[in-house]
Structures are given as C-alpha cells and as structure tokens.
PDB file of C-alpha atoms and ligand atoms in Angstrom:
ATOM      1  CA  MET A   1     111.956 115.046 127.957  1.00 86.00           C
ATOM      2  CA  LYS A   2     114.066 115.142 124.798  1.00 95.00           C
ATOM      3  CA  LYS A   3     112.259 113.469 121.894  1.00 98.00           C
ATOM      4  CA  ILE A   4     113.323 112.267 118.468  1.00 98.00           C
ATOM      5  CA  TYR A   5     111.706 113.818 115.387  1.00 98.00           C
ATOM      6  CA  ILE A   6     112.034 113.097 111.673  1.00 99.00           C
ATOM      7  CA  ILE A   7     110.949 116.009 109.481  1.00 99.00           C
ATOM      8  CA  THR A   8     111.002 115.934 105.676  1.00 98.00           C
ATOM      9  CA  GLY A   9     110.898 119.071 103.516  1.00 98.00           C
ATOM     10  CA  ALA A  10     112.827 120.847 106.279  1.00 98.00           C
ATOM     11  CA  THR A  11     114.617 123.397 104.055  1.00 98.00           C
ATOM     12  CA  SER A  12     111.648 125.707 103.414  1.00 98.00           C
ATOM     13  CA  GLY A  13     108.275 126.985 104.641  1.00 98.00           C
ATOM     14  CA  ILE A  14     106.349 124.811 107.109  1.00 98.00           C
ATOM     15  CA  GLY A  15     109.014 122.087 107.412  1.00 98.00           C
ATOM     16  CA  LYS A  16     111.722 124.635 108.115  1.00 98.00           C
ATOM     17  CA  ALA A  17     109.609 126.309 110.829  1.00 98.00           C
ATOM     18  CA  LEU A  18     108.835 122.919 112.430  1.00 98.00           C
ATOM     19  CA  CYS A  19     112.491 121.983 112.334  1.00 98.00           C
ATOM     20  CA  GLU A  20     113.534 125.280 113.947  1.00 98.00           C
ATOM     21  CA  TYR A  21     110.978 124.823 116.731  1.00 98.00           C
ATOM     22  CA  PHE A  22     111.580 121.168 117.562  1.00 98.00           C
ATOM     23  CA  ALA A  23     115.403 121.351 117.234  1.00 98.00           C
ATOM     24  CA  ILE A  24     115.610 123.721 120.218  1.00 98.00           C
ATOM     25  CA  ASN A  25     114.997 120.989 122.793  1.00 97.00           C
ATOM     26  CA  ASN A  26     114.955 117.742 120.839  1.00 98.00           C
ATOM     27  CA  THR A  27     116.876 115.601 118.389  1.00 98.00           C
ATOM     28  CA  VAL A  28     115.672 116.392 114.871  1.00 98.00           C
ATOM     29  CA  PHE A  29     116.584 114.521 111.692  1.00 98.00           C
ATOM     30  CA  ALA A  30     115.922 117.027 108.921  1.00 98.00           C
ATOM     31  CA  GLY A  31     115.281 115.953 105.310  1.00 98.00           C
ATOM     32  CA  TYR A  32     116.715 117.996 102.433  1.00 98.00           C
ATOM     33  CA  ARG A  33     116.832 117.386  98.673  1.00 98.00           C
ATOM     34  CA  ASN A  34     119.151 120.194  97.657  1.00 98.00           C
ATOM     35  CA  ALA A  35     122.562 120.422  99.346  1.00 98.00           C
ATOM     36  CA  GLU A  36     122.707 124.131  98.529  1.00 98.00           C
ATOM     37  CA  LYS A  37     119.897 124.649 101.062  1.00 98.00           C
ATOM     38  CA  LEU A  38     121.606 122.871 103.958  1.00 98.00           C
ATOM     39  CA  ASN A  39     122.278 126.287 105.503  1.00 97.00           C
ATOM     40  CA  GLU A  40     118.490 126.646 105.976  1.00 97.00           C
ATOM     41  CA  LEU A  41     118.625 123.947 108.684  1.00 98.00           C
ATOM     42  CA  PRO A  42     119.363 124.718 112.332  1.00 98.00           C
ATOM     43  CA  ALA A  43     122.960 123.851 113.277  1.00 97.00           C
ATOM     44  CA  GLN A  44     121.832 121.234 115.801  1.00 97.00           C
ATOM     45  CA  ALA A  45     119.604 119.309 113.316  1.00 98.00           C
ATOM     46  CA  ILE A  46     120.926 116.097 111.766  1.00 98.00           C
ATOM     47  CA  PRO A  47     120.496 116.441 107.991  1.00 98.00           C
ATOM     48  CA  PHE A  48     119.592 113.502 105.732  1.00 98.00           C
ATOM     49  CA  PHE A  49     119.230 113.509 101.951  1.00 98.00           C
ATOM     50  CA  ILE A  50     115.857 112.478 100.542  1.00 98.00           C
ATOM     51  CA  ASP A  51     114.471 113.152  97.067  1.00 98.00           C
ATOM     52  CA  SER A  52     110.873 111.974  96.756  1.00 98.00           C
ATOM     53  CA  ASN A  53     111.387 111.343  93.037  1.00 97.00           C
ATOM     54  CA  ARG A  54     114.246 108.925  93.730  1.00 97.00           C
ATOM     55  CA  PRO A  55     113.040 105.805  95.605  1.00 97.00           C
ATOM     56  CA  GLU A  56     116.626 104.661  96.304  1.00 98.00           C
ATOM     57  CA  SER A  57     117.194 107.885  98.254  1.00 98.00           C
ATOM     58  CA  ILE A  58     114.161 107.077 100.442  1.00 98.00           C
ATOM     59  CA  ALA A  59     115.593 103.627 101.260  1.00 98.00           C
ATOM     60  CA  GLN A  60     118.995 105.200 102.009  1.00 98.00           C
ATOM     61  CA  ALA A  61     117.407 107.889 104.203  1.00 98.00           C
ATOM     62  CA  ALA A  62     115.566 105.253 106.272  1.00 98.00           C
ATOM     63  CA  GLU A  63     118.754 103.175 106.641  1.00 98.00           C
ATOM     64  CA  PHE A  64     120.700 106.261 107.724  1.00 98.00           C
ATOM     65  CA  ILE A  65     118.083 107.141 110.371  1.00 98.00           C
ATOM     66  CA  LYS A  66     117.930 103.542 111.627  1.00 98.00           C
ATOM     67  CA  SER A  67     121.729 103.456 111.912  1.00 98.00           C
ATOM     68  CA  LYS A  68     121.568 106.456 114.281  1.00 98.00           C
ATOM     69  CA  THR A  69     118.520 105.647 116.442  1.00 98.00           C
ATOM     70  CA  ASP A  70     116.390 102.662 117.416  1.00 97.00           C
ATOM     71  CA  LYS A  71     113.365 104.797 118.362  1.00 98.00           C
ATOM     72  CA  ILE A  72     111.466 107.703 116.818  1.00 98.00           C
ATOM     73  CA  ASP A  73     108.836 109.682 118.717  1.00 98.00           C
ATOM     74  CA  THR A  74     107.318 111.588 115.778  1.00 98.00           C
ATOM     75  CA  LEU A  75     107.677 111.333 112.019  1.00 99.00           C
ATOM     76  CA  ILE A  76     106.416 114.502 110.292  1.00 99.00           C
ATOM     77  CA  ASN A  77     105.873 114.059 106.545  1.00 99.00           C
ATOM     78  CA  VAL A  78     106.010 117.592 105.177  1.00 98.00           C
ATOM     79  CA  SER A  79     107.643 117.658 101.741  1.00 98.00           C
ATOM     80  CA  GLY A  80     105.293 118.407  98.891  1.00 98.00           C
ATOM     81  CA  CYS A  81     104.721 120.141  95.580  1.00 98.00           C
ATOM     82  CA  VAL A  82     101.750 121.335  93.537  1.00 98.00           C
ATOM     83  CA  VAL A  83     100.835 120.063  90.078  1.00 97.00           C
ATOM     84  CA  ALA A  84      98.235 122.400  88.608  1.00 97.00           C
ATOM     85  CA  GLY A  85      96.443 122.912  85.305  1.00 96.00           C
ATOM     86  CA  ALA A  86      93.323 121.885  83.398  1.00 96.00           C
ATOM     87  CA  MET A  87      92.406 118.192  83.593  1.00 96.00           C
ATOM     88  CA  GLU A  88      91.655 118.309  79.856  1.00 96.00           C
ATOM     89  CA  HIS A  89      95.340 118.887  79.075  1.00 95.00           C
ATOM     90  CA  LEU A  90      97.464 117.794  82.063  1.00 95.00           C
ATOM     91  CA  PRO A  91     100.047 115.180  81.000  1.00 96.00           C
ATOM     92  CA  VAL A  92      99.583 111.909  82.896  1.00 97.00           C
ATOM     93  CA  ASP A  93     103.302 111.925  83.758  1.00 97.00           C
ATOM     94  CA  GLU A  94     102.673 115.126  85.704  1.00 97.00           C
ATOM     95  CA  LEU A  95      99.919 113.344  87.664  1.00 98.00           C
ATOM     96  CA  ARG A  96     102.396 110.539  88.392  1.00 98.00           C
ATOM     97  CA  ARG A  97     104.975 113.072  89.624  1.00 97.00           C
ATOM     98  CA  GLN A  98     102.372 114.620  91.916  1.00 98.00           C
ATOM     99  CA  PHE A  99     101.516 111.285  93.524  1.00 98.00           C
ATOM    100  CA  GLU A 100     105.168 110.229  93.724  1.00 98.00           C
ATOM    101  CA  VAL A 101     106.092 113.304  95.791  1.00 98.00           C
ATOM    102  CA  ASN A 102     102.928 113.902  97.848  1.00 98.00           C
ATOM    103  CA  VAL A 103     101.832 110.308  98.464  1.00 98.00           C
ATOM    104  CA  PHE A 104     104.145 107.403  97.564  1.00 98.00           C
ATOM    105  CA  ALA A 105     107.330 108.918  99.022  1.00 98.00           C
ATOM    106  CA  HIS A 106     105.591 109.483 102.379  1.00 98.00           C
ATOM    107  CA  ILE A 107     104.208 105.952 102.449  1.00 98.00           C
ATOM    108  CA  ASP A 108     107.595 104.508 101.491  1.00 98.00           C
ATOM    109  CA  LEU A 109     109.521 106.376 104.206  1.00 98.00           C
ATOM    110  CA  SER A 110     106.820 105.723 106.832  1.00 98.00           C
ATOM    111  CA  GLN A 111     106.691 101.964 106.106  1.00 98.00           C
ATOM    112  CA  ARG A 112     110.461 101.732 106.428  1.00 98.00           C
ATOM    113  CA  LEU A 113     110.428 103.593 109.761  1.00 98.00           C
ATOM    114  CA  LEU A 114     107.392 101.825 111.306  1.00 98.00           C
ATOM    115  CA  PRO A 115     109.575  99.240 113.120  1.00 98.00           C
ATOM    116  CA  ILE A 116     111.132 102.039 115.210  1.00 98.00           C
ATOM    117  CA  LEU A 117     107.944 104.115 115.558  1.00 98.00           C
ATOM    118  CA  ASP A 118     106.081 101.919 118.070  1.00 97.00           C
ATOM    119  CA  GLY A 119     104.561 104.185 120.735  1.00 97.00           C
ATOM    120  CA  GLY A 120     105.025 107.222 118.462  1.00 98.00           C
ATOM    121  CA  LYS A 121     103.147 109.407 116.025  1.00 98.00           C
ATOM    122  CA  ILE A 122     103.016 110.053 112.280  1.00 99.00           C
ATOM    123  CA  ILE A 123     101.925 113.579 111.437  1.00 99.00           C
ATOM    124  CA  ASN A 124     101.181 114.274 107.772  1.00 99.00           C
ATOM    125  CA  ILE A 125     100.953 117.798 106.409  1.00 99.00           C
ATOM    126  CA  SER A 126      97.940 117.329 104.156  1.00 98.00           C
ATOM    127  CA  SER A 127      95.894 120.327 102.936  1.00 98.00           C
ATOM    128  CA  MET A 128      92.408 121.786 102.767  1.00 98.00           C
ATOM    129  CA  SER A 129      92.649 120.673  99.112  1.00 98.00           C
ATOM    130  CA  SER A 130      92.049 117.176 100.451  1.00 98.00           C
ATOM    131  CA  PHE A 131      88.367 118.160 100.746  1.00 98.00           C
ATOM    132  CA  GLY A 132      88.279 117.995  96.940  1.00 95.00           C
ATOM    133  CA  ILE A 133      86.602 121.270  96.039  1.00 95.00           C
ATOM    134  CA  PHE A 134      89.267 123.111  94.023  1.00 95.00           C
ATOM    135  CA  PRO A 135      89.370 122.958  90.211  1.00 96.00           C
ATOM    136  CA  PHE A 136      92.677 123.504  88.327  1.00 96.00           C
ATOM    137  CA  ILE A 137      94.664 121.980  91.212  1.00 97.00           C
ATOM    138  CA  ALA A 138      92.928 118.603  91.047  1.00 97.00           C
ATOM    139  CA  PRO A 139      96.186 116.595  91.012  1.00 98.00           C
ATOM    140  CA  TYR A 140      97.266 118.310  94.236  1.00 98.00           C
ATOM    141  CA  GLY A 141      93.870 117.808  95.938  1.00 98.00           C
ATOM    142  CA  ALA A 142      93.695 114.185  94.787  1.00 98.00           C
ATOM    143  CA  SER A 143      97.204 113.514  96.104  1.00 98.00           C
ATOM    144  CA  LYS A 144      96.337 114.947  99.528  1.00 98.00           C
ATOM    145  CA  ARG A 145      93.060 112.976  99.634  1.00 98.00           C
ATOM    146  CA  ALA A 146      94.914 109.796  98.688  1.00 98.00           C
ATOM    147  CA  LEU A 147      97.489 110.511 101.401  1.00 98.00           C
ATOM    148  CA  ASP A 148      94.720 110.942 103.983  1.00 98.00           C
ATOM    149  CA  ILE A 149      92.807 107.824 102.903  1.00 98.00           C
ATOM    150  CA  MET A 150      95.860 105.561 102.873  1.00 98.00           C
ATOM    151  CA  PHE A 151      97.251 106.777 106.195  1.00 98.00           C
ATOM    152  CA  ASN A 152      93.810 106.570 107.790  1.00 98.00           C
ATOM    153  CA  ALA A 153      93.632 102.947 106.640  1.00 98.00           C
ATOM    154  CA  LEU A 154      97.070 102.406 108.173  1.00 98.00           C
ATOM    155  CA  GLN A 155      95.662 103.776 111.449  1.00 98.00           C
ATOM    156  CA  LEU A 156      92.681 101.408 111.269  1.00 98.00           C
ATOM    157  CA  GLU A 157      94.798  98.374 110.430  1.00 98.00           C
ATOM    158  CA  ILE A 158      98.023  98.715 112.372  1.00 98.00           C
ATOM    159  CA  LYS A 159      98.662  96.579 115.436  1.00 98.00           C
ATOM    160  CA  LYS A 160     101.549  98.716 116.662  1.00 97.00           C
ATOM    161  CA  ASP A 161     100.804 101.619 119.010  1.00 98.00           C
ATOM    162  CA  ILE A 162     101.169 104.426 116.453  1.00 98.00           C
ATOM    163  CA  LYS A 163      98.911 107.472 116.196  1.00 98.00           C
ATOM    164  CA  VAL A 164      98.352 108.870 112.690  1.00 98.00           C
ATOM    165  CA  ILE A 165      97.374 112.524 112.340  1.00 98.00           C
ATOM    166  CA  SER A 166      96.471 114.624 109.308  1.00 99.00           C
ATOM    167  CA  ILE A 167      96.995 118.399 109.485  1.00 99.00           C
ATOM    168  CA  LYS A 168      95.007 120.269 106.831  1.00 98.00           C
ATOM    169  CA  PRO A 169      96.146 123.884 106.508  1.00 98.00           C
ATOM    170  CA  GLY A 170      94.405 126.478 104.387  1.00 98.00           C
ATOM    171  CA  ALA A 171      96.525 129.078 102.584  1.00 98.00           C
ATOM    172  CA  ILE A 172      99.863 129.584 104.376  1.00 98.00           C
ATOM    173  CA  ALA A 173     102.407 132.191 103.274  1.00 98.00           C
ATOM    174  CA  THR A 174     105.312 130.038 102.035  1.00 98.00           C
ATOM    175  CA  PRO A 175     107.398 129.759  98.847  1.00 97.00           C
ATOM    176  CA  LEU A 176     105.121 126.847  97.754  1.00 98.00           C
ATOM    177  CA  TRP A 177     102.812 129.224  95.900  1.00 96.00           C
ATOM    178  CA  GLU A 178     105.542 130.900  93.840  1.00 96.00           C
ATOM    179  CA  LYS A 179     107.078 127.486  93.109  1.00 96.00           C
ATOM    180  CA  SER A 180     103.668 126.213  91.964  1.00 95.00           C
ATOM    181  CA  ILE A 181     103.455 129.054  89.424  1.00 95.00           C
ATOM    182  CA  ASN A 182     106.973 128.459  88.096  1.00 94.00           C
ATOM    183  CA  GLU A 183     106.792 124.638  88.023  1.00 94.00           C
ATOM    184  CA  ASN A 184     103.453 124.595  86.182  1.00 94.00           C
ATOM    185  CA  GLU A 185     104.236 127.290  83.636  1.00 92.00           C
ATOM    186  CA  LYS A 186     104.449 124.764  80.774  1.00 90.00           C
ATOM    187  CA  SER A 187     101.063 123.181  81.641  1.00 90.00           C
ATOM    188  CA  PHE A 188      99.485 126.623  81.968  1.00 92.00           C
ATOM    189  CA  SER A 189     100.788 127.664  78.544  1.00 91.00           C
ATOM    190  CA  THR A 190      99.053 124.670  76.910  1.00 90.00           C
ATOM    191  CA  CYS A 191      95.595 125.542  78.320  1.00 89.00           C
ATOM    192  CA  THR A 192      94.941 128.601  76.187  1.00 89.00           C
ATOM    193  CA  ASP A 193      91.224 127.736  76.204  1.00 93.00           C
ATOM    194  CA  TYR A 194      91.239 128.313  79.995  1.00 94.00           C
ATOM    195  CA  ASN A 195      93.190 131.582  79.921  1.00 93.00           C
ATOM    196  CA  LYS A 196      90.866 133.510  82.229  1.00 94.00           C
ATOM    197  CA  GLU A 197      90.678 130.754  84.827  1.00 94.00           C
ATOM    198  CA  ILE A 198      94.448 130.168  84.823  1.00 94.00           C
ATOM    199  CA  LYS A 199      95.067 133.906  85.127  1.00 94.00           C
ATOM    200  CA  PHE A 200      92.809 133.988  88.182  1.00 94.00           C
ATOM    201  CA  MET A 201      94.525 130.920  89.686  1.00 94.00           C
ATOM    202  CA  VAL A 202      97.978 132.502  89.249  1.00 95.00           C
ATOM    203  CA  LYS A 203      96.804 135.795  90.760  1.00 95.00           C
ATOM    204  CA  ASN A 204      95.274 133.896  93.676  1.00 94.00           C
ATOM    205  CA  ALA A 205      98.450 131.840  94.209  1.00 95.00           C
ATOM    206  CA  LYS A 206     100.576 135.012  94.261  1.00 96.00           C
ATOM    207  CA  ALA A 207      98.250 136.576  96.842  1.00 96.00           C
ATOM    208  CA  ASN A 208      98.224 133.445  99.028  1.00 95.00           C
ATOM    209  CA  GLY A 209     102.029 133.359  99.055  1.00 96.00           C
ATOM    210  CA  VAL A 210     101.947 136.766 100.737  1.00 96.00           C
ATOM    211  CA  LYS A 211      98.603 137.010 102.517  1.00 96.00           C
ATOM    212  CA  GLY A 212      98.306 133.417 103.710  1.00 98.00           C
ATOM    213  CA  LEU A 213      98.504 132.642 107.417  1.00 98.00           C
ATOM    214  CA  PRO A 214     102.000 132.589 108.940  1.00 98.00           C
ATOM    215  CA  VAL A 215     103.711 129.177 109.215  1.00 98.00           C
ATOM    216  CA  GLU A 216     103.539 129.514 113.006  1.00 98.00           C
ATOM    217  CA  LYS A 217      99.819 128.647 112.836  1.00 98.00           C
ATOM    218  CA  VAL A 218     100.681 125.237 111.405  1.00 98.00           C
ATOM    219  CA  VAL A 219     103.536 124.808 113.882  1.00 98.00           C
ATOM    220  CA  GLN A 220     101.123 125.513 116.783  1.00 98.00           C
ATOM    221  CA  THR A 221      98.672 122.902 115.498  1.00 98.00           C
ATOM    222  CA  VAL A 222     101.420 120.320 115.050  1.00 99.00           C
ATOM    223  CA  ILE A 223     102.627 120.991 118.606  1.00 98.00           C
ATOM    224  CA  LYS A 224      99.056 120.538 119.878  1.00 98.00           C
ATOM    225  CA  ALA A 225      98.610 117.241 118.036  1.00 98.00           C
ATOM    226  CA  ASP A 226     102.078 116.012 118.941  1.00 98.00           C
ATOM    227  CA  SER A 227     101.713 116.708 122.644  1.00 98.00           C
ATOM    228  CA  ALA A 228      98.176 115.283 122.964  1.00 98.00           C
ATOM    229  CA  LYS A 229      97.846 111.864 124.582  1.00 96.00           C
ATOM    230  CA  ASN A 230      94.843 111.170 122.366  1.00 97.00           C
ATOM    231  CA  PRO A 231      95.183 113.448 119.332  1.00 98.00           C
ATOM    232  CA  ARG A 232      92.359 113.822 116.833  1.00 98.00           C
ATOM    233  CA  PRO A 233      92.921 112.084 113.494  1.00 98.00           C
ATOM    234  CA  SER A 234      92.483 115.391 111.652  1.00 98.00           C
ATOM    235  CA  TYR A 235      93.071 119.092 112.337  1.00 98.00           C
ATOM    236  CA  THR A 236      92.270 122.019 110.037  1.00 98.00           C
ATOM    237  CA  VAL A 237      94.299 125.243 110.187  1.00 98.00           C
ATOM    238  CA  GLY A 238      92.620 128.535 109.227  1.00 98.00           C
ATOM    239  CA  LEU A 239      89.097 129.684 108.497  1.00 98.00           C
ATOM    240  CA  ASP A 240      89.421 128.857 104.795  1.00 98.00           C
ATOM    241  CA  ALA A 241      90.223 125.236 105.645  1.00 98.00           C
ATOM    242  CA  LYS A 242      87.301 125.039 108.072  1.00 98.00           C
ATOM    243  CA  ALA A 243      84.960 126.495 105.408  1.00 98.00           C
ATOM    244  CA  ALA A 244      86.289 124.046 102.799  1.00 98.00           C
ATOM    245  CA  GLU A 245      85.585 121.148 105.142  1.00 98.00           C
ATOM    246  CA  LEU A 246      82.075 122.395 105.836  1.00 98.00           C
ATOM    247  CA  ILE A 247      80.998 122.976 102.246  1.00 97.00           C
ATOM    248  CA  SER A 248      82.562 119.704 101.074  1.00 97.00           C
ATOM    249  CA  HIS A 249      79.645 117.992 102.856  1.00 97.00           C
ATOM    250  CA  LEU A 250      77.117 119.541 100.452  1.00 98.00           C
ATOM    251  CA  PRO A 251      75.590 117.213  97.855  1.00 98.00           C
ATOM    252  CA  GLN A 252      77.974 117.073  94.837  1.00 97.00           C
ATOM    253  CA  GLY A 253      75.432 118.613  92.431  1.00 98.00           C
ATOM    254  CA  ILE A 254      74.855 121.677  94.628  1.00 97.00           C
ATOM    255  CA  LEU A 255      78.571 121.965  95.392  1.00 97.00           C
ATOM    256  CA  ASN A 256      79.503 121.891  91.683  1.00 97.00           C
ATOM    257  CA  LYS A 257      76.978 124.633  90.850  1.00 97.00           C
ATOM    258  CA  LEU A 258      78.345 126.764  93.689  1.00 97.00           C
ATOM    259  CA  ILE A 259      81.999 126.319  92.660  1.00 96.00           C
ATOM    260  CA  LYS A 260      81.275 126.945  88.946  1.00 95.00           C
ATOM    261  CA  PHE A 261      79.353 130.094  89.817  1.00 95.00           C
ATOM    262  CA  LYS A 262      82.134 131.406  92.090  1.00 94.00           C
ATOM    263  CA  LEU A 263      84.853 130.617  89.552  1.00 94.00           C
ATOM    264  CA  ALA A 264      82.948 132.323  86.724  1.00 94.00           C
ATOM    265  CA  GLN A 265      82.538 135.411  88.933  1.00 94.00           C
ATOM    266  CA  LYS A 266      86.202 135.570  89.932  1.00 92.00           C
ATOM    267  CA  ALA A 267      87.762 134.654  86.575  1.00 91.00           C
ATOM    268  CA  LYS A 268      86.047 137.378  84.546  1.00 82.00           C
TER     269      LYS A 268
HETATM  270  N1  NAP B 301     101.682 126.769 101.851  1.00 84.08           N
HETATM  271  C1  NAP B 301     100.430 126.393 101.930  1.00 84.08           C
HETATM  272  O1  NAP B 301      99.503 127.214 101.734  1.00 84.08           O
HETATM  273  C2  NAP B 301     100.066 124.978 102.258  1.00 84.08           C
HETATM  274  C3  NAP B 301      98.731 124.690 102.574  1.00 84.08           C
HETATM  275  C4  NAP B 301      98.364 123.384 102.852  1.00 84.08           C
HETATM  276  C5  NAP B 301      99.320 122.388 102.843  1.00 84.08           C
HETATM  277  N2  NAP B 301     100.609 122.675 102.545  1.00 84.08           N
HETATM  278  C6  NAP B 301     101.571 121.567 102.523  1.00 84.08           C
HETATM  279  O2  NAP B 301     102.628 121.833 103.412  1.00 84.08           O
HETATM  280  C7  NAP B 301     103.794 121.111 103.007  1.00 84.08           C
HETATM  281  C8  NAP B 301     104.963 122.068 103.024  1.00 84.08           C
HETATM  282  O3  NAP B 301     104.753 123.065 102.037  1.00 84.08           O
HETATM  283  P1  NAP B 301     105.239 124.579 102.202  1.00 84.08           P
HETATM  284  O4  NAP B 301     104.047 125.430 102.016  1.00 84.08           O
HETATM  285  O5  NAP B 301     106.087 124.718 103.387  1.00 84.08           O
HETATM  286  O6  NAP B 301     106.079 124.723 100.843  1.00 84.08           O
HETATM  287  P2  NAP B 301     107.645 124.875 100.568  1.00 84.08           P
HETATM  288  O7  NAP B 301     108.170 126.041 101.320  1.00 84.08           O
HETATM  289  O8  NAP B 301     107.788 124.845  99.092  1.00 84.08           O
HETATM  290  O9  NAP B 301     108.256 123.539 101.200  1.00 84.08           O
HETATM  291  C9  NAP B 301     108.150 122.302 100.551  1.00 84.08           C
HETATM  292  C10 NAP B 301     109.293 121.434 101.007  1.00 84.08           C
HETATM  293  O10 NAP B 301     109.213 120.178 100.318  1.00 84.08           O
HETATM  294  C11 NAP B 301     110.464 119.925  99.692  1.00 84.08           C
HETATM  295  N3  NAP B 301     110.288 119.144  98.471  1.00 84.08           N
HETATM  296  C12 NAP B 301     109.556 119.467  97.382  1.00 84.08           C
HETATM  297  N4  NAP B 301     109.666 118.509  96.445  1.00 84.08           N
HETATM  298  C13 NAP B 301     110.496 117.559  96.962  1.00 84.08           C
HETATM  299  C14 NAP B 301     111.020 116.337  96.467  1.00 84.08           C
HETATM  300  N5  NAP B 301     110.773 115.909  95.222  1.00 84.08           N
HETATM  301  N6  NAP B 301     111.827 115.624  97.282  1.00 84.08           N
HETATM  302  C15 NAP B 301     112.134 116.053  98.526  1.00 84.08           C
HETATM  303  N7  NAP B 301     111.688 117.213  99.048  1.00 84.08           N
HETATM  304  C16 NAP B 301     110.882 117.957  98.258  1.00 84.08           C
HETATM  305  C17 NAP B 301     111.046 121.304  99.388  1.00 84.08           C
HETATM  306  O11 NAP B 301     112.422 121.271  99.162  1.00 84.08           O
HETATM  307  P3  NAP B 301     113.214 122.595  98.642  1.00 84.08           P
HETATM  308  O12 NAP B 301     113.399 123.474  99.848  1.00 84.08           O
HETATM  309  O13 NAP B 301     114.497 122.047  98.103  1.00 84.08           O
HETATM  310  O14 NAP B 301     112.352 123.241  97.587  1.00 84.08           O
HETATM  311  C18 NAP B 301     110.650 122.048 100.652  1.00 84.08           C
HETATM  312  O15 NAP B 301     111.580 121.793 101.683  1.00 84.08           O
HETATM  313  C19 NAP B 301     103.470 120.549 101.616  1.00 84.08           C
HETATM  314  O16 NAP B 301     103.155 119.182 101.730  1.00 84.08           O
HETATM  315  C20 NAP B 301     102.250 121.335 101.184  1.00 84.08           C
HETATM  316  O17 NAP B 301     101.435 120.619 100.302  1.00 84.08           O
HETATM  317  C21 NAP B 301     101.009 123.954 102.258  1.00 84.08           C
END
C-alpha cells in the first residue's frame, strides 16, 4: 500500500538514499535547504524548503505539508551537521547552532506534524555519538543524546498512537565528514594546544567519509524499523556503533581512562 513519508535532509547522503528508496512506491515529501540541490531529489518526490536555522521556514514547511495531506505514515528526521573542536575553546554560539540544527528543528517540525501523524512513526537519524564517548565532537554527541532523550520522553508521554524510533549509525560514507572538516576549520585553527588530537580527528573524519559503511546499511535498518508492527525504540547500524553502545556501559572512571589512553596512542 502506498504510504506517505516526510524526509528532511533529502539532498545528500542518508536522506537522499532514503528518499530514492521510498519515492519508488510511495509519496515522499523531501526537505531541502539549498535550491541548487533540488536536482538531487527523485523526480516524483514533492520538495519542500526547510532550513533548520530559520524557525519560520520550519513553520512554513509544516503548513505546506498539511495543505497537501491530512495523514503522514512516517516522518524521518535526517538533516544534521557536526560541530567539532575542543570544549576549552568552542564558542557557545557554535554549541547553539549544533542544537538548533540537530535537536530543536526536529522537535519543532515533529510537534507541528503530530496532529496528522496518529497511527504513524517518527524515525530519527541519531548517531553512535549519542552514547557519549567521543571527545572533540562533544557538541555533536550531546545534540544526538538530547535528541534521543527528548523523543524518548515524547514516546513515554504521548497519548496518540505514534511510534518513536532512534537509528544510531556508526561511520557511514557520506559528505558529512568532509563538511565537518570544512565547517569547523575556524574552531580547529583556534585550538593550537590540541594540534595532535585535531590532526588525528581530521584524518579519521577523512577516512570515515570514504571507508564508512554504505548508506544502504542505514536504509535497510530504516526499512526494518518502518515496516515492523512493534519496532524497537533504538537500532544501531555497524559494528562500531554496537561497540560504542557496549563500552558506554562501563563505569565513567574506567571509560575515561580507556578513551584517554586510546586517544594518546592514536594522536601521537
Ligand atoms: N555519515 C555518518 O557517518 C553518520 C553517522 C551517524 C549519524 N549520521 C546522521 O545522519 C544524518 C544525515 O547525515 P549524512 O551523513 O547523510 O550527511 P550529509 O550527506 O551531509 O546530509 C546531511 C543533510 O542535512 C542537511 N542539512 C544540514 N544542515 C541543515 C540545515 N541547517 N537545514 C536544513 N538541512 C540541513 C544537508 O543539506 P545539504 O545537502 O544542503 O548540505 C543534507 O541534506 C545526520 O543527522 C547525521 O548526524 C551520519
């Protein structure tokens, strides 16, 4: 049966792959922020403008969707960015930007669409960073954790029949990694006292952008969660994500020693 999907961040990486898959047999509303990338969307998708840094665009996007349909089967919150750097130096405005894009925009759009989501699902693309074990990308990890906590609370509280699912991929080969290097260049240049660590982080990001798992792995997990009658609240994608989940259960003191040791080894 043809279903109705809303997918944000549909012009690149995971969102684009999800959009391509679901648009084959369904109605897909595809979120873009840059009109120059509209050609990345499948011809049959219905594009809508949404810029997570512009709250009025989120309200307009929700109104547009509601003017076209009175029911959504699945809302997939995909759009995201990475704010990275040393906590000692990161400007607080950068932390605000991180939460605006990765948390508040998703909550805003979801709240506005809840009235037409009864009987449906919300699938958030979180991250293994949500397990909170990665230094130098703390804003990103904190944003994903906040996303998971707030949407899990929504699941516990809500009286409508809506299933909330968090997908936590490990490293996936998408343009996100290259973007994260470019967008954080200024912050990196101010942490000269962390040169070795930042150099390692950049090298690692470059490698992940190429050697990460293919986007299809995330698409397969989303399909599994979306088609399940009783989906789990959380799915990890990739061995790295499973390992991150496992070690995040260690006592904080032991975990910190382990991470510091590993980082010192790798950032020589
Ligand atoms: N790649 C990974 O290893 C990985 C792992 C775990 C989780 N994730 C998560 O997966 C999601 C998708 O990331 P990806 O890897 O597919 O990266 P990507 O290729 O960079 O895609 C990110 C998407 O979000 C959009 N976006 C970014 N900032 C936005 C804003 N301010 N307003 C509206 N849209 C915005 C981008 O638009 P443009 O196309 O215009 O840039 C793009 O469509 C993110 O939430 C990310 O955190 C990724």
